[in-house]
Structures are given as C-alpha cells and as structure tokens.
Amino acid sequence: MVSDPSSTVLRVVLADDPPGRLDKALARDVPEEAALSRSRLARLIADGAVTRNGAVLGARDKVAEGEIIEIVLGEPETVETLAEDIPLAVVWEDADLIVIDKPAGMVVHPAVGNPRGTLVNALLHHCGDTLSGIGGERRPGIVHRIDKETSGLLVAAKSDRAHHGLAAQFERHDVHRHYLALVHGVPSVGDPRLRGLAGVTVESGGVIRIATQLDRHRADRQRQAVVSHGGRHAVTRARVVDTFGTPPAIALVDCWLETGRTHQIRVHLAYGGHGLVGDPTYGGRRKAPARALGQAAESVDAFPRQALHAATLGFSHPVTGEALHFESPLPADMTTLIETLRAPRT
C-alpha cells in the first residue's frame, strides 16, 4: 500500500446503484475535476493505493452504495509535455489563476492524436514553472474543459491552493457558466413532445430544465448518451434568446449548467430534439429548411463546427474570495451566421 504522508488522498463516496466492482465504480464516480483517467485509476489500484476502511482493494472487489473509497494520489510526477509559444487570448490573470478565451479548434489537454498545439502546451509556455501539480502529474490546474470545437471562457489554476479551491466550487456547482448555442428548431415550453420526455420540466420565465443521467454510449465509446440507470447526474437549463426563419427554424439558446458532464449541453439539446447546428456527433444529418430560411439554409448546413460558445463564467476567487465575472462575445463565425440568418430572404 502507498503510505507516503506527503501524498494527497482523494475520498470518493460511491453514488446510488454503483457497478458491482471497484474499478468500474470509480470510473463512474471519481469527480471529473480530479482528472484521473481510467488507465491511471487502474495503475493506482494495482499499486495498492485504493482502500476502504484501511483495507487495500483490488479492481474486481465488490463495492456498495455510500461506501467511502480513499485513493492515495502520490506526489506529482514530471510529465514531458512540450511548452509551445502559442498565442493566447488572456482575459484575466494573477498569481493564482488565468482565464482564457479559447478559440474553436484548440484542444484543451494533450492526448493521443493531439500531443501538441493544445491549451496546456500554450499555458506551459505562458505560465512557466508556476503551474500546479494535479492528479499525479505536473501540469496546469485544469478544473473544467470545453470541447475542441467549442469556443469561449475557461479558467485554469496556477497554484495548488487555487486548484483545490476551484475544484471545490465546481464540485458544489457554485460556478456560473452560460453558453450560447444555435440549434435546429425552436425549443418551446409548450411543446408536448418535449415536455413528455423523462427528466424535462418547465420553470418560470420560459426556462426548460433537463435533468438526466449521462453515460458513455454503449455502441460508441466516444459519445455520451442519456441513460435510465447508472451514469452521472446532469442538469442543464435552457432559454430561447432569438429565433430565425419564417416560420422559425433555428434558435439562439442560452444554456447554463448545474453540472458539467462531458458533452452535456450537446447531448441534452439533442435529447430534446434540438441538436446543435454543425454538430457532427449529436446533430444527426438534419438539414436546415430552405423554405423557412431561404439561402441562409446553405450557410447553416455548411457551418463547420458545433455552434456552441462558453459566453459567461463566474466564480469566487479561491484565494482572495473576490467575486469574479467574465463575458466573451460571440466569435466571428457564429456572429456571421446569425447576420446571415437575419438578412432578408432572397
């Protein structure tokens, strides 16, 4: 068993109806903010770093709802991730935090197939040696991510104290995150089909609340899906800001997150029947109706990415306690598409 007193211990409380064996239960219930991959969890289990009531557990050991599992993470290792001089749109920065306006097309973290050109590579160059050691690796304190083709605001920690404080706020759902999305169709609180979906409710002010469990798609492990059992609880709220077309066929939607699961907004809006414009994974092959949009339908169909932008980010500074609030205007590609949709039909 790992017993280094300087090591960090992550305590995980197993949620309802966990998978029967330890490795699968941890893969489901370890907070995303801990940034522990399945392969790292497997190594930690094999190294005797995972315990229950002081007893070392194996990957196949049985576990139950409500049990507290302790994971000894160890000291951060030095990982050879190349620092790259990549321009960054820095919105705000101090000794503990940095807020970036990420462009569409930039991956947040290096991975197989994307070892360079990522936000982390850029942060390593920009911030130098001031970055946190997180999840057993020496790297930036990334406490949340946005997809490669999603643009907008993201905060990273530059110190351990900031990382732990930010992670706690994300875990408590105290961080305010609003996204703007262009979707097919117009989500309506009066739509009986939408209101009839499990987990969909209507709140005051024309707000649609979608609360489901999300898990990996059974047939495609790169996708997420709404599931009836297991998975992780996910809550998205959405409100229509504007509509386009005669009759309306495209909507600009303000979405805000209570939780922050992988692909959450994209999955939830597609579940509601209103997939994002340009989303190749969840948007299906839906074509914009030329009868309602005229020539603008061609621009909708040709939009090269999911039309999703992280527009607002608010949280308390984890060191000073100051309330911080940031806004990012829509990027040029979404703005141009909206202008095209608003132009008179020809």
mmCIF file with all atom_site columns, C-alpha atoms in Angstrom, residues 197-200 210-220 223-236 261-273 282:
data_model
loop_
_atom_site.group_PDB
_atom_site.id
_atom_site.type_symbol
_atom_site.label_atom_id
_atom_site.label_alt_id
_atom_site.label_comp_id
_atom_site.label_asym_id
_atom_site.label_entity_id
_atom_site.label_seq_id
_atom_site.pdbx_PDB_ins_code
_atom_site.Cartn_x
_atom_site.Cartn_y
_atom_site.Cartn_z
_atom_site.occupancy
_atom_site.B_iso_or_equiv
_atom_site.pdbx_formal_charge
_atom_site.auth_seq_id
_atom_site.auth_comp_id
_atom_site.auth_asym_id
_atom_site.auth_atom_id
_atom_site.pdbx_PDB_model_num
ATOM 1  C CA . LEU A 1 197 ? -39.564 13.425 -22.167 1.00 0.00 ? 197 LEU A CA 1
ATOM 2  C CA . ALA A 1 198 ? -38.295 11.908 -18.925 1.00 0.00 ? 198 ALA A CA 1
ATOM 3  C CA . GLY A 1 199 ? -36.360 14.492 -16.933 1.00 0.00 ? 199 GLY A CA 1
ATOM 4  C CA . VAL A 1 200 ? -37.720 17.549 -18.759 1.00 0.00 ? 200 VAL A CA 1
ATOM 5  C CA . ILE A 1 210 ? -33.324 18.887 -18.480 1.00 0.00 ? 210 ILE A CA 1
ATOM 6  C CA . ALA A 1 211 ? -32.174 16.532 -15.714 1.00 0.00 ? 211 ALA A CA 1
ATOM 7  C CA . THR A 1 212 ? -30.981 13.055 -16.719 1.00 0.00 ? 212 THR A CA 1
ATOM 8  C CA . GLN A 1 213 ? -28.248 10.517 -16.162 1.00 0.00 ? 213 GLN A CA 1
ATOM 9  C CA . LEU A 1 214 ? -25.425 10.599 -18.713 1.00 0.00 ? 214 LEU A CA 1
ATOM 10 C CA . ASP A 1 215 ? -23.033 7.765  -19.517 1.00 0.00 ? 215 ASP A CA 1
ATOM 11 C CA . ARG A 1 216 ? -20.884 6.542  -22.378 1.00 0.00 ? 216 ARG A CA 1
ATOM 12 C CA . HIS A 1 217 ? -22.860 5.368  -25.382 1.00 0.00 ? 217 HIS A CA 1
ATOM 13 C CA . ARG A 1 218 ? -22.961 1.559  -25.459 1.00 0.00 ? 218 ARG A CA 1
ATOM 14 C CA . ALA A 1 219 ? -22.121 1.324  -29.148 1.00 0.00 ? 219 ALA A CA 1
ATOM 15 C CA . ASP A 1 220 ? -19.769 4.315  -29.499 1.00 0.00 ? 220 ASP A CA 1
ATOM 16 C CA . ARG A 1 223 ? -20.102 9.594  -27.394 1.00 0.00 ? 223 ARG A CA 1
ATOM 17 C CA . GLN A 1 224 ? -22.260 10.257 -24.348 1.00 0.00 ? 224 GLN A CA 1
ATOM 18 C CA . ALA A 1 225 ? -25.911 9.255  -24.052 1.00 0.00 ? 225 ALA A CA 1
ATOM 19 C CA . VAL A 1 226 ? -28.916 9.722  -21.798 1.00 0.00 ? 226 VAL A CA 1
ATOM 20 C CA . VAL A 1 227 ? -29.399 6.523  -19.789 1.00 0.00 ? 227 VAL A CA 1
ATOM 21 C CA . SER A 1 228 ? -32.136 5.336  -17.462 1.00 0.00 ? 228 SER A CA 1
ATOM 22 C CA . HIS A 1 229 ? -29.815 3.666  -14.937 1.00 0.00 ? 229 HIS A CA 1
ATOM 23 C CA . GLY A 1 230 ? -26.282 4.394  -13.772 1.00 0.00 ? 230 GLY A CA 1
ATOM 24 C CA . GLY A 1 231 ? -24.201 7.139  -15.305 1.00 0.00 ? 231 GLY A CA 1
ATOM 25 C CA . ARG A 1 232 ? -23.784 10.597 -13.800 1.00 0.00 ? 232 ARG A CA 1
ATOM 26 C CA . HIS A 1 233 ? -26.499 13.067 -12.878 1.00 0.00 ? 233 HIS A CA 1
ATOM 27 C CA . ALA A 1 234 ? -26.583 16.032 -15.265 1.00 0.00 ? 234 ALA A CA 1
ATOM 28 C CA . VAL A 1 235 ? -28.738 19.173 -15.205 1.00 0.00 ? 235 VAL A CA 1
ATOM 29 C CA . THR A 1 236 ? -28.974 21.760 -17.992 1.00 0.00 ? 236 THR A CA 1
ATOM 30 C CA . ARG A 1 261 ? -20.506 16.484 -17.696 1.00 0.00 ? 261 ARG A CA 1
ATOM 31 C CA . THR A 1 262 ? -18.752 15.619 -20.936 1.00 0.00 ? 262 THR A CA 1
ATOM 32 C CA . HIS A 1 263 ? -20.716 16.933 -23.959 1.00 0.00 ? 263 HIS A CA 1
ATOM 33 C CA . GLN A 1 264 ? -23.602 17.741 -21.585 1.00 0.00 ? 264 GLN A CA 1
ATOM 34 C CA . ILE A 1 265 ? -25.245 20.597 -23.499 1.00 0.00 ? 265 ILE A CA 1
ATOM 35 C CA . ARG A 1 266 ? -24.834 18.856 -26.848 1.00 0.00 ? 266 ARG A CA 1
ATOM 36 C CA . VAL A 1 267 ? -26.373 15.620 -25.543 1.00 0.00 ? 267 VAL A CA 1
ATOM 37 C CA . HIS A 1 268 ? -29.220 17.285 -23.656 1.00 0.00 ? 268 HIS A CA 1
ATOM 38 C CA . LEU A 1 269 ? -30.318 19.530 -26.521 1.00 0.00 ? 269 LEU A CA 1
ATOM 39 C CA . ALA A 1 270 ? -30.172 16.605 -28.952 1.00 0.00 ? 270 ALA A CA 1
ATOM 40 C CA . TYR A 1 271 ? -32.197 14.549 -26.453 1.00 0.00 ? 271 TYR A CA 1
ATOM 41 C CA . GLY A 1 272 ? -34.801 17.307 -26.557 1.00 0.00 ? 272 GLY A CA 1
ATOM 42 C CA . GLY A 1 273 ? -34.903 17.145 -30.343 1.00 0.00 ? 273 GLY A CA 1
ATOM 43 C CA . TYR A 1 282 ? -25.120 14.652 -31.898 1.00 0.00 ? 282 TYR A CA 1
#
